[in-house]
Amino acid sequence: MKTLTFPDFVINRDNEKCIQCEVCVRQCAFDAHTLDKETNKVETDIKKCVGCLRCATMCPTGALCVSEYSQKIRKNCNWNEKQLKELYKQAETGGVLLTGMGTDKDYKIIWDHILLDAAQVTNPSIDPLREPMELRTYLGSKPSKIDFRFDISDLKLKNLQKGILKTKLPPQLKIETPILFSAMSYGAISLNVCRALAQAAEECGIYYNTGEGGLHKDLYKYSKNTIVQVASGRFGVNPDYFEAAAAVEIKIGQGAKPGIGGHLPGEKVTEEISQTRMIPSGTDALSPAPHHDIYSIEDLSQLIYSLKEATEYKKPISVKVAAVHNIAAIASGIVRAGADIVAIDGIRGGTGAAPTRIRDNVGIPIELAIASVDSRLREEGIRNRASIIAAGGFRNSGDVVKAITLGADAVYIGTAALVAMGCHLCQKCYTGKCNWGIATQDPYLVKRLNPDIAARRLINLIKAWSHEIKEIMGGMGINAIESLRGNRLRLRGFDLHDNELKILDIKPAGESL
Amino acid sequence: MGCSIAGIIDESGKRFSGEEIIRSIKKMFLRANGLGGGFAGYGIYPENKDDFCFHVIYNSEKVKEDTENFLRHDFNILKSEPIPTRSIEEIINRPLLWRYFLKVKQEVRKRFYEMTEEDIVMRSVMKINDASAGAFIISSGKNMGIFKGVGYASDIGRFFRLEEYSGYCWIAHDRFPTNTPGWWGGAHPFGLLNFSLVHNGEISSYGINKRYLEEFGYKLTLRTDSEAILYLFDLLLRKHNLPINIVHKILCPPLWSEIEKMTQKEQDLYRTLRIVYSNALINGPSAIIVSDGKIMFGFSDRIKLRPLVAARKGTKFYLASEECAIQEVCSISSGIHFPKAGEPAIGYLNNK
């Protein structure tokens, strides 16, 4: 069948600059560039180009330029080129459309409609280069009050040491900055990427998350900075796995594909992955949509407590869910079921592979989810019982500050971390042909990513964002992050509907205290 | 906020005239703008020392009547009288100012057996103040009272004839308001039960302090940060039963870098305090004096962005924003103490 679809990109080759070195041929795993053996010239097939910019970046003479393909057909806002291509593709294959990364749909980004406050005159701003500025955060369940025994007759309490602290804290995760690396499994990403994430987490005093793909033996040494996942496929779950983790996360859902399971095709299940996931090599790794032992909240509670028993109540248990319509009630149930951390992934969360229709249409924005969950837990007087980690498309430190001010304890970043390592968001992760050596298991592509260099880039990113967060806090006259957390009076909405303001529980810009 | 604060306690419990605290706060008039001033005095009602005393601001006779009917549900009203004032030209637009001496009814105590007398008083205060019907209870403790209004503190003191009262502990405030309009209820001190508080500063953490307090049933009606600090004290001292030194360490905790240098036992304590009470940290410039009648406690914020001076002479302990306010009432040549950032300055009532 002749395909009616047309290319996404055009590649312009400046023949004056091109030296026929074939770098582009070797770099493109999608075979957009090939050497014509007869003419001995490099040829380009733009239909195969995914727009990852690998060839243009690596071209030693700068001869290549990739840009969007536009046929200048009759303009139609409803039936645009993207819609046509998808229809042709489905008419030609009869299949479900697949994609990678977070949704690229033009949804309103609420972060860009929230404005931060700063101190002026009556309240001095603080210079983080001169004054202490504290970002340290503890994730985990907290008691609502402490029990401190003291001798009532010793009113002066000259020595606080004489008092006895009866309260024992549940296990906590200490993070030096309120950013963690989101769950990305070995299988979806390469082992080199896992190494880079683990190294960076260790150096930054934060955590990375293994995702549901098990934990490779080489990474056990990073256990102090590792959160391991237990998902519906239960891949790689064994006593050593728990032993090698600082916390365990039960994955119920993911922002990019709420209600949908996962599928790692057999060709990606290499020997190493088979050992890590504890499945035969070459077989498909299927994560069912639901956990087959969780059909309601009481089952989740049983799993939470099974994991607490297995880890002797020494490690916090997190539950990750996608932000869906009834997220506030769901989060409340999760907290009451015993979770120490609730991780919530919004509609813009990324993925290695998801059906396009699900990714682009299911869930709610993380901004609204954070606000409604934090409000609900406070109304019920149980906010102290669990920390909230927000996830799903955090682009910069401004988004992070706004999330924390709305009420999150910390954020997970996935896409931003991958971009820091080289990802150009071509959304072809599901093909396994990632030219940047990130979302692939092909040894030829995997070795393109040097884990030490990637780790350095991640560390730089976390440090840069942390500096910016301190700068913003200083401007607000705040020197400890706990005074920012949930402090919604320091936010204003701009160009937001009344209902959005109500759910976010923030005032419109221009309105005073 | 600009503002000045001052406090004097005679640790022996000896009572002295309110004239002294008026002179002390007056010396710092440059820090105020005439939009609010006030005082709290302890030991001023010895004849009714076991009864709750409410000082109330009313907009109209009608509201007064409604409020009194409401109070009768829970309380026996032992005495009801206007708060004595004198006419002075600086103080205008005065509301109705009334005081009551009250006892919680036995039947109410029995019906709400899970609540203490203090809880019952707090519930009534919150209900009346939250209704914004034109009645506002400015103090509700025993053997103490708050006197405040719109004007310079020294004028407010003369207006309320404070020189005719004698108490063993006084705190005062003169206001330069910036983020809330000047009105009688919005002046300092703020009071709930026996606590009173004066505050010079602006809290950048107010939004989260407020949401935290709301989880415990506090209603923050004044939209002012100082009210939040008062309720934090009430929550931690009275409801969580913590000693004041611990409360201070919760509101004004050491830096993580300081905690790391402590002994293991101290680290455990301070880390636990910061983790459990992160929502109660007071951030931003502040100098604060609080009293509950047993103690007068002064402290500044973690990096001392507002001034506070302390001094001791004889049995008296003094706190003020500026040294001149202390020198004005007790000439002192040495022993002036400038507390460091986050370090408290405390006067204790010693008599039993």
Short mmCIF file of N, CA and C in Angstrom, two decimals, chain A residues 237-388:
data_model
loop_
_atom_site.label_atom_id
_atom_site.label_comp_id
_atom_site.label_asym_id
_atom_site.label_seq_id
_atom_site.Cartn_x
_atom_site.Cartn_y
_atom_site.Cartn_z
N VAL A 237 11.67 -7.76 41.87
CA VAL A 237 11.41 -7.60 43.30
C VAL A 237 11.92 -8.81 44.06
N ASN A 238 12.86 -8.58 44.96
CA ASN A 238 13.39 -9.66 45.80
C ASN A 238 14.00 -9.04 47.04
N PRO A 239 14.36 -9.82 48.05
CA PRO A 239 14.84 -9.23 49.30
C PRO A 239 16.04 -8.30 49.12
N ASP A 240 16.97 -8.64 48.22
CA ASP A 240 18.13 -7.77 48.02
C ASP A 240 17.73 -6.41 47.48
N TYR A 241 16.70 -6.44 46.64
CA TYR A 241 16.17 -5.22 46.02
C TYR A 241 15.72 -4.25 47.11
N PHE A 242 14.99 -4.76 48.10
CA PHE A 242 14.53 -3.90 49.20
C PHE A 242 15.71 -3.46 50.06
N GLU A 243 16.62 -4.40 50.26
CA GLU A 243 17.80 -4.11 51.08
C GLU A 243 18.60 -2.96 50.48
N ALA A 244 18.63 -2.93 49.14
CA ALA A 244 19.46 -1.95 48.44
C ALA A 244 18.72 -0.64 48.20
N ALA A 245 17.63 -0.38 48.91
CA ALA A 245 16.86 0.83 48.66
C ALA A 245 16.74 1.67 49.92
N ALA A 246 16.57 2.98 49.72
CA ALA A 246 16.30 3.87 50.85
C ALA A 246 14.79 3.98 51.08
N ALA A 247 14.03 3.75 50.03
CA ALA A 247 12.57 3.80 50.13
C ALA A 247 11.97 2.93 49.04
N VAL A 248 10.72 2.53 49.23
CA VAL A 248 10.04 1.69 48.24
C VAL A 248 8.81 2.43 47.76
N GLU A 249 8.62 2.45 46.44
CA GLU A 249 7.45 3.13 45.87
C GLU A 249 6.56 2.12 45.16
N ILE A 250 5.29 2.13 45.52
CA ILE A 250 4.31 1.30 44.82
C ILE A 250 3.79 2.12 43.66
N LYS A 251 3.99 1.60 42.45
CA LYS A 251 3.50 2.37 41.30
C LYS A 251 2.12 1.89 40.91
N ILE A 252 1.14 2.77 41.12
CA ILE A 252 -0.22 2.46 40.68
C ILE A 252 -0.44 3.04 39.30
N GLY A 253 -0.02 4.27 39.11
CA GLY A 253 -0.28 4.89 37.82
C GLY A 253 0.77 5.89 37.45
N GLN A 254 0.67 6.38 36.22
CA GLN A 254 1.67 7.25 35.64
C GLN A 254 0.92 8.33 34.85
N GLY A 255 1.38 9.57 34.97
CA GLY A 255 0.66 10.70 34.37
C GLY A 255 0.47 10.59 32.87
N ALA A 256 1.44 9.97 32.19
CA ALA A 256 1.36 9.88 30.73
C ALA A 256 0.34 8.84 30.29
N LYS A 257 0.06 7.88 31.17
CA LYS A 257 -0.88 6.83 30.77
C LYS A 257 -1.68 6.30 31.94
N PRO A 258 -2.53 7.14 32.53
CA PRO A 258 -3.34 6.66 33.66
C PRO A 258 -4.24 5.51 33.20
N GLY A 259 -4.29 4.48 34.02
CA GLY A 259 -5.18 3.37 33.70
C GLY A 259 -4.61 2.38 32.70
N ILE A 260 -3.36 2.57 32.29
CA ILE A 260 -2.77 1.73 31.25
C ILE A 260 -1.53 1.05 31.80
N GLY A 261 -1.28 -0.16 31.38
CA GLY A 261 -0.08 -0.86 31.84
C GLY A 261 1.10 -0.55 30.93
N GLY A 262 2.12 -1.40 31.00
CA GLY A 262 3.30 -1.17 30.19
C GLY A 262 3.67 -2.42 29.41
N HIS A 263 4.52 -2.23 28.39
CA HIS A 263 4.89 -3.33 27.52
C HIS A 263 6.31 -3.08 27.00
N LEU A 264 7.25 -3.87 27.53
CA LEU A 264 8.61 -3.78 27.00
C LEU A 264 8.79 -4.93 26.02
N PRO A 265 8.94 -4.65 24.72
CA PRO A 265 8.99 -5.74 23.73
C PRO A 265 10.20 -6.66 23.94
N GLY A 266 10.01 -7.91 23.60
CA GLY A 266 11.02 -8.95 23.85
C GLY A 266 12.38 -8.63 23.29
N GLU A 267 12.42 -7.94 22.12
CA GLU A 267 13.73 -7.66 21.52
C GLU A 267 14.58 -6.76 22.40
N LYS A 268 13.94 -5.99 23.31
CA LYS A 268 14.70 -5.13 24.20
C LYS A 268 15.15 -5.87 25.46
N VAL A 269 14.59 -7.08 25.69
CA VAL A 269 14.94 -7.78 26.91
C VAL A 269 16.24 -8.56 26.68
N THR A 270 17.31 -7.83 26.89
CA THR A 270 18.65 -8.40 26.71
C THR A 270 18.98 -9.31 27.90
N GLU A 271 20.13 -9.91 27.85
CA GLU A 271 20.54 -10.79 28.93
C GLU A 271 20.59 -10.04 30.27
N GLU A 272 21.19 -8.85 30.23
CA GLU A 272 21.31 -8.04 31.46
C GLU A 272 19.94 -7.65 32.00
N ILE A 273 19.06 -7.23 31.08
CA ILE A 273 17.73 -6.81 31.52
C ILE A 273 16.95 -8.01 32.03
N SER A 274 17.15 -9.16 31.40
CA SER A 274 16.44 -10.35 31.85
C SER A 274 16.85 -10.70 33.28
N GLN A 275 18.13 -10.55 33.59
CA GLN A 275 18.57 -10.85 34.96
C GLN A 275 18.05 -9.83 35.95
N THR A 276 18.06 -8.55 35.52
CA THR A 276 17.62 -7.49 36.42
C THR A 276 16.12 -7.57 36.69
N ARG A 277 15.36 -7.85 35.64
CA ARG A 277 13.90 -7.92 35.79
C ARG A 277 13.43 -9.29 36.27
N MET A 278 14.34 -10.25 36.26
CA MET A 278 14.04 -11.62 36.65
C MET A 278 12.95 -12.23 35.76
N ILE A 279 13.16 -12.10 34.45
CA ILE A 279 12.29 -12.73 33.45
C ILE A 279 13.18 -13.33 32.38
N PRO A 280 12.69 -14.33 31.61
CA PRO A 280 13.52 -14.94 30.57
C PRO A 280 13.90 -13.90 29.51
N SER A 281 15.12 -14.00 28.98
CA SER A 281 15.53 -13.01 27.98
C SER A 281 14.75 -13.24 26.69
N GLY A 282 14.48 -12.14 26.00
CA GLY A 282 13.76 -12.22 24.74
C GLY A 282 12.25 -12.29 24.88
N THR A 283 11.73 -12.39 26.12
CA THR A 283 10.27 -12.42 26.27
C THR A 283 9.76 -11.01 26.54
N ASP A 284 8.53 -10.75 26.13
CA ASP A 284 7.92 -9.45 26.41
C ASP A 284 7.76 -9.27 27.91
N ALA A 285 8.07 -8.05 28.40
CA ALA A 285 7.84 -7.74 29.81
C ALA A 285 6.54 -6.95 29.90
N LEU A 286 5.51 -7.61 30.40
CA LEU A 286 4.19 -6.98 30.44
C LEU A 286 3.85 -6.52 31.85
N SER A 287 3.53 -5.23 31.98
CA SER A 287 3.00 -4.72 33.25
C SER A 287 1.51 -4.58 33.08
N PRO A 288 0.73 -5.38 33.82
CA PRO A 288 -0.72 -5.28 33.67
C PRO A 288 -1.22 -3.88 34.06
N ALA A 289 -2.38 -3.51 33.55
CA ALA A 289 -2.94 -2.20 33.87
C ALA A 289 -3.18 -2.05 35.37
N PRO A 290 -3.92 -2.98 36.02
CA PRO A 290 -4.01 -2.91 37.48
C PRO A 290 -3.00 -3.85 38.13
N HIS A 291 -2.74 -3.67 39.41
CA HIS A 291 -2.06 -4.70 40.19
C HIS A 291 -3.10 -5.81 40.38
N HIS A 292 -2.73 -7.05 40.11
CA HIS A 292 -3.75 -8.09 40.20
C HIS A 292 -4.13 -8.43 41.63
N ASP A 293 -3.39 -7.85 42.60
CA ASP A 293 -3.80 -8.08 44.00
C ASP A 293 -4.39 -6.80 44.61
N ILE A 294 -4.64 -5.78 43.79
CA ILE A 294 -5.24 -4.55 44.34
C ILE A 294 -6.51 -4.24 43.58
N TYR A 295 -7.62 -4.49 44.22
CA TYR A 295 -8.90 -4.15 43.60
C TYR A 295 -9.61 -3.04 44.35
N SER A 296 -9.07 -2.65 45.49
CA SER A 296 -9.59 -1.47 46.18
C SER A 296 -8.57 -1.01 47.20
N ILE A 297 -8.99 0.02 47.98
CA ILE A 297 -8.05 0.70 48.85
C ILE A 297 -7.52 -0.21 49.96
N GLU A 298 -8.37 -1.14 50.44
CA GLU A 298 -7.90 -2.00 51.54
C GLU A 298 -6.81 -2.96 51.06
N ASP A 299 -6.86 -3.30 49.75
CA ASP A 299 -5.79 -4.14 49.20
C ASP A 299 -4.48 -3.36 49.11
N LEU A 300 -4.61 -2.07 48.76
CA LEU A 300 -3.40 -1.23 48.72
C LEU A 300 -2.78 -1.15 50.10
N SER A 301 -3.65 -0.96 51.11
CA SER A 301 -3.16 -0.89 52.48
C SER A 301 -2.40 -2.16 52.85
N GLN A 302 -2.93 -3.30 52.42
CA GLN A 302 -2.22 -4.57 52.70
C GLN A 302 -0.85 -4.61 52.06
N LEU A 303 -0.77 -4.11 50.82
CA LEU A 303 0.53 -4.12 50.14
C LEU A 303 1.49 -3.15 50.84
N ILE A 304 0.97 -1.98 51.22
CA ILE A 304 1.82 -1.01 51.93
C ILE A 304 2.41 -1.65 53.19
N TYR A 305 1.53 -2.31 53.96
CA TYR A 305 2.02 -2.90 55.20
C TYR A 305 2.86 -4.15 54.97
N SER A 306 2.61 -4.88 53.88
CA SER A 306 3.52 -6.00 53.55
C SER A 306 4.92 -5.47 53.30
N LEU A 307 5.00 -4.33 52.57
CA LEU A 307 6.31 -3.77 52.27
C LEU A 307 6.95 -3.19 53.53
N LYS A 308 6.13 -2.61 54.41
CA LYS A 308 6.68 -2.10 55.67
C LYS A 308 7.23 -3.26 56.51
N GLU A 309 6.50 -4.36 56.52
CA GLU A 309 6.98 -5.54 57.25
C GLU A 309 8.28 -6.03 56.64
N ALA A 310 8.30 -6.10 55.31
CA ALA A 310 9.48 -6.63 54.61
C ALA A 310 10.69 -5.75 54.85
N THR A 311 10.46 -4.46 55.07
CA THR A 311 11.59 -3.55 55.28
C THR A 311 11.70 -3.15 56.75
N GLU A 312 11.03 -3.89 57.60
CA GLU A 312 11.09 -3.71 59.06
C GLU A 312 10.78 -2.28 59.51
N TYR A 313 9.89 -1.63 58.83
CA TYR A 313 9.45 -0.27 59.19
C TYR A 313 10.62 0.72 59.23
N LYS A 314 11.68 0.40 58.48
CA LYS A 314 12.84 1.29 58.46
C LYS A 314 12.86 2.17 57.23
N LYS A 315 11.97 1.90 56.27
CA LYS A 315 12.01 2.66 55.02
C LYS A 315 10.63 3.22 54.70
N PRO A 316 10.59 4.48 54.27
CA PRO A 316 9.29 5.05 53.91
C PRO A 316 8.70 4.32 52.69
N ILE A 317 7.39 4.18 52.69
CA ILE A 317 6.69 3.58 51.55
C ILE A 317 5.93 4.68 50.83
N SER A 318 6.21 4.80 49.54
CA SER A 318 5.55 5.81 48.71
C SER A 318 4.52 5.13 47.82
N VAL A 319 3.47 5.85 47.47
CA VAL A 319 2.52 5.34 46.48
C VAL A 319 2.40 6.38 45.38
N LYS A 320 2.65 5.93 44.15
CA LYS A 320 2.59 6.87 43.02
C LYS A 320 1.32 6.64 42.22
N VAL A 321 0.59 7.73 41.99
CA VAL A 321 -0.64 7.66 41.20
C VAL A 321 -0.64 8.77 40.15
N ALA A 322 -1.44 8.55 39.12
CA ALA A 322 -1.64 9.60 38.13
C ALA A 322 -2.70 10.56 38.66
N ALA A 323 -2.55 11.84 38.29
CA ALA A 323 -3.54 12.85 38.69
C ALA A 323 -4.78 12.68 37.81
N VAL A 324 -5.84 12.17 38.43
CA VAL A 324 -7.10 12.02 37.70
C VAL A 324 -8.16 12.85 38.41
N HIS A 325 -9.39 12.80 37.92
CA HIS A 325 -10.40 13.77 38.36
C HIS A 325 -10.61 13.77 39.87
N ASN A 326 -10.65 12.60 40.46
CA ASN A 326 -10.97 12.51 41.89
C ASN A 326 -9.72 12.39 42.76
N ILE A 327 -8.64 13.05 42.34
CA ILE A 327 -7.33 12.82 42.95
C ILE A 327 -7.29 13.14 44.45
N ALA A 328 -8.06 14.16 44.89
CA ALA A 328 -8.00 14.55 46.30
C ALA A 328 -8.49 13.40 47.19
N ALA A 329 -9.61 12.81 46.81
CA ALA A 329 -10.15 11.71 47.61
C ALA A 329 -9.24 10.49 47.53
N ILE A 330 -8.66 10.25 46.35
CA ILE A 330 -7.76 9.11 46.18
C ILE A 330 -6.53 9.28 47.07
N ALA A 331 -5.98 10.49 47.06
CA ALA A 331 -4.78 10.75 47.88
C ALA A 331 -5.11 10.59 49.36
N SER A 332 -6.26 11.08 49.76
CA SER A 332 -6.67 10.93 51.16
C SER A 332 -6.74 9.46 51.54
N GLY A 333 -7.31 8.65 50.65
CA GLY A 333 -7.39 7.21 50.90
C GLY A 333 -6.01 6.58 51.01
N ILE A 334 -5.10 7.02 50.15
CA ILE A 334 -3.75 6.46 50.16
C ILE A 334 -3.04 6.80 51.49
N VAL A 335 -3.24 8.04 51.96
CA VAL A 335 -2.62 8.43 53.23
C VAL A 335 -3.21 7.60 54.36
N ARG A 336 -4.53 7.45 54.37
CA ARG A 336 -5.17 6.66 55.42
C ARG A 336 -4.81 5.19 55.33
N ALA A 337 -4.43 4.75 54.11
CA ALA A 337 -4.03 3.35 53.94
C ALA A 337 -2.61 3.12 54.48
N GLY A 338 -1.91 4.20 54.83
CA GLY A 338 -0.62 4.01 55.49
C GLY A 338 0.60 4.47 54.72
N ALA A 339 0.40 5.09 53.55
CA ALA A 339 1.56 5.53 52.77
C ALA A 339 2.28 6.67 53.50
N ASP A 340 3.61 6.69 53.40
CA ASP A 340 4.40 7.77 54.00
C ASP A 340 4.59 8.92 53.02
N ILE A 341 4.50 8.59 51.74
CA ILE A 341 4.68 9.58 50.68
C ILE A 341 3.63 9.30 49.61
N VAL A 342 3.02 10.36 49.09
CA VAL A 342 2.13 10.21 47.93
C VAL A 342 2.79 10.94 46.78
N ALA A 343 3.08 10.22 45.71
CA ALA A 343 3.66 10.85 44.52
C ALA A 343 2.53 10.98 43.50
N ILE A 344 2.36 12.18 42.97
CA ILE A 344 1.26 12.44 42.04
C ILE A 344 1.85 12.93 40.72
N ASP A 345 1.44 12.26 39.64
CA ASP A 345 2.00 12.56 38.33
C ASP A 345 0.91 13.19 37.46
N GLY A 346 1.15 14.39 36.97
CA GLY A 346 0.15 15.14 36.21
C GLY A 346 0.09 14.76 34.75
N ILE A 347 -0.82 15.39 34.03
CA ILE A 347 -1.10 14.99 32.64
C ILE A 347 0.11 15.20 31.71
N ARG A 348 1.04 16.08 32.11
CA ARG A 348 2.18 16.31 31.24
C ARG A 348 3.38 15.40 31.56
N GLY A 349 3.16 14.39 32.40
CA GLY A 349 4.23 13.46 32.76
C GLY A 349 4.71 12.67 31.54
N GLY A 350 5.97 12.28 31.57
CA GLY A 350 6.56 11.59 30.43
C GLY A 350 6.43 10.07 30.51
N THR A 351 6.87 9.41 29.43
CA THR A 351 6.82 7.95 29.38
C THR A 351 7.77 7.46 28.28
N GLY A 352 8.15 6.19 28.37
CA GLY A 352 8.94 5.60 27.30
C GLY A 352 8.06 5.16 26.16
N ALA A 353 6.83 4.82 26.46
CA ALA A 353 5.88 4.40 25.43
C ALA A 353 4.47 4.48 25.97
N ALA A 354 3.59 5.08 25.19
CA ALA A 354 2.18 5.14 25.60
C ALA A 354 1.32 5.32 24.36
N PRO A 355 0.09 4.84 24.42
CA PRO A 355 -0.83 5.12 23.32
C PRO A 355 -1.06 6.65 23.25
N THR A 356 -0.92 7.21 22.05
CA THR A 356 -1.03 8.67 21.90
C THR A 356 -2.34 9.21 22.47
N ARG A 357 -3.43 8.53 22.19
CA ARG A 357 -4.74 9.03 22.64
C ARG A 357 -4.84 9.11 24.17
N ILE A 358 -4.24 8.12 24.83
CA ILE A 358 -4.26 8.13 26.30
C ILE A 358 -3.39 9.27 26.79
N ARG A 359 -2.16 9.35 26.30
CA ARG A 359 -1.23 10.36 26.76
C ARG A 359 -1.82 11.77 26.60
N ASP A 360 -2.50 11.99 25.49
CA ASP A 360 -2.93 13.35 25.17
C ASP A 360 -4.29 13.72 25.75
N ASN A 361 -5.00 12.77 26.35
CA ASN A 361 -6.38 13.09 26.75
C ASN A 361 -6.77 12.69 28.17
N VAL A 362 -5.94 11.93 28.87
CA VAL A 362 -6.38 11.41 30.17
C VAL A 362 -5.60 12.07 31.31
N GLY A 363 -6.32 12.46 32.35
CA GLY A 363 -5.67 13.02 33.54
C GLY A 363 -5.97 14.50 33.71
N ILE A 364 -5.36 15.10 34.71
CA ILE A 364 -5.53 16.54 34.94
C ILE A 364 -4.15 17.18 35.18
N PRO A 365 -4.06 18.50 35.01
CA PRO A 365 -2.77 19.17 35.23
C PRO A 365 -2.30 19.04 36.67
N ILE A 366 -1.00 18.91 36.85
CA ILE A 366 -0.44 18.70 38.18
C ILE A 366 -0.68 19.91 39.09
N GLU A 367 -0.75 21.11 38.53
CA GLU A 367 -0.95 22.31 39.34
C GLU A 367 -2.22 22.18 40.18
N LEU A 368 -3.30 21.77 39.49
CA LEU A 368 -4.59 21.66 40.17
C LEU A 368 -4.59 20.49 41.15
N ALA A 369 -3.88 19.42 40.76
CA ALA A 369 -3.83 18.24 41.63
C ALA A 369 -3.11 18.55 42.94
N ILE A 370 -1.99 19.25 42.86
CA ILE A 370 -1.24 19.58 44.09
C ILE A 370 -2.15 20.38 45.02
N ALA A 371 -2.80 21.41 44.44
CA ALA A 371 -3.60 22.30 45.27
C ALA A 371 -4.76 21.55 45.91
N SER A 372 -5.45 20.73 45.14
CA SER A 372 -6.63 20.09 45.71
C SER A 372 -6.23 19.02 46.73
N VAL A 373 -5.13 18.32 46.47
CA VAL A 373 -4.70 17.29 47.43
C VAL A 373 -4.22 17.93 48.74
N ASP A 374 -3.38 18.94 48.64
CA ASP A 374 -2.86 19.59 49.85
C ASP A 374 -4.02 20.17 50.67
N SER A 375 -4.96 20.81 49.99
CA SER A 375 -6.11 21.39 50.71
C SER A 375 -6.92 20.30 51.40
N ARG A 376 -7.17 19.22 50.66
CA ARG A 376 -8.00 18.16 51.20
C ARG A 376 -7.35 17.50 52.42
N LEU A 377 -6.05 17.23 52.33
CA LEU A 377 -5.38 16.58 53.45
C LEU A 377 -5.38 17.50 54.68
N ARG A 378 -5.25 18.81 54.46
CA ARG A 378 -5.30 19.74 55.59
C ARG A 378 -6.69 19.81 56.19
N GLU A 379 -7.71 19.83 55.32
CA GLU A 379 -9.09 19.83 55.83
C GLU A 379 -9.34 18.62 56.72
N GLU A 380 -8.76 17.49 56.32
CA GLU A 380 -8.98 16.27 57.10
C GLU A 380 -8.00 16.15 58.27
N GLY A 381 -7.08 17.11 58.38
CA GLY A 381 -6.12 17.08 59.49
C GLY A 381 -5.11 15.94 59.37
N ILE A 382 -4.81 15.50 58.13
CA ILE A 382 -3.88 14.38 57.96
C ILE A 382 -2.70 14.76 57.05
N ARG A 383 -2.52 16.06 56.82
CA ARG A 383 -1.43 16.47 55.92
C ARG A 383 -0.08 16.03 56.46
N ASN A 384 0.05 16.01 57.81
CA ASN A 384 1.33 15.63 58.42
C ASN A 384 1.66 14.15 58.20
N ARG A 385 0.63 13.35 57.89
CA ARG A 385 0.87 11.90 57.84
C ARG A 385 1.59 11.43 56.59
N ALA A 386 1.68 12.28 55.56
CA ALA A 386 2.43 11.88 54.37
C ALA A 386 2.99 13.11 53.67
N SER A 387 4.11 12.91 52.97
CA SER A 387 4.66 13.97 52.14
C SER A 387 4.07 13.84 50.74
N ILE A 388 4.07 14.97 50.03
CA ILE A 388 3.58 14.97 48.65
C ILE A 388 4.75 15.25 47.71
#
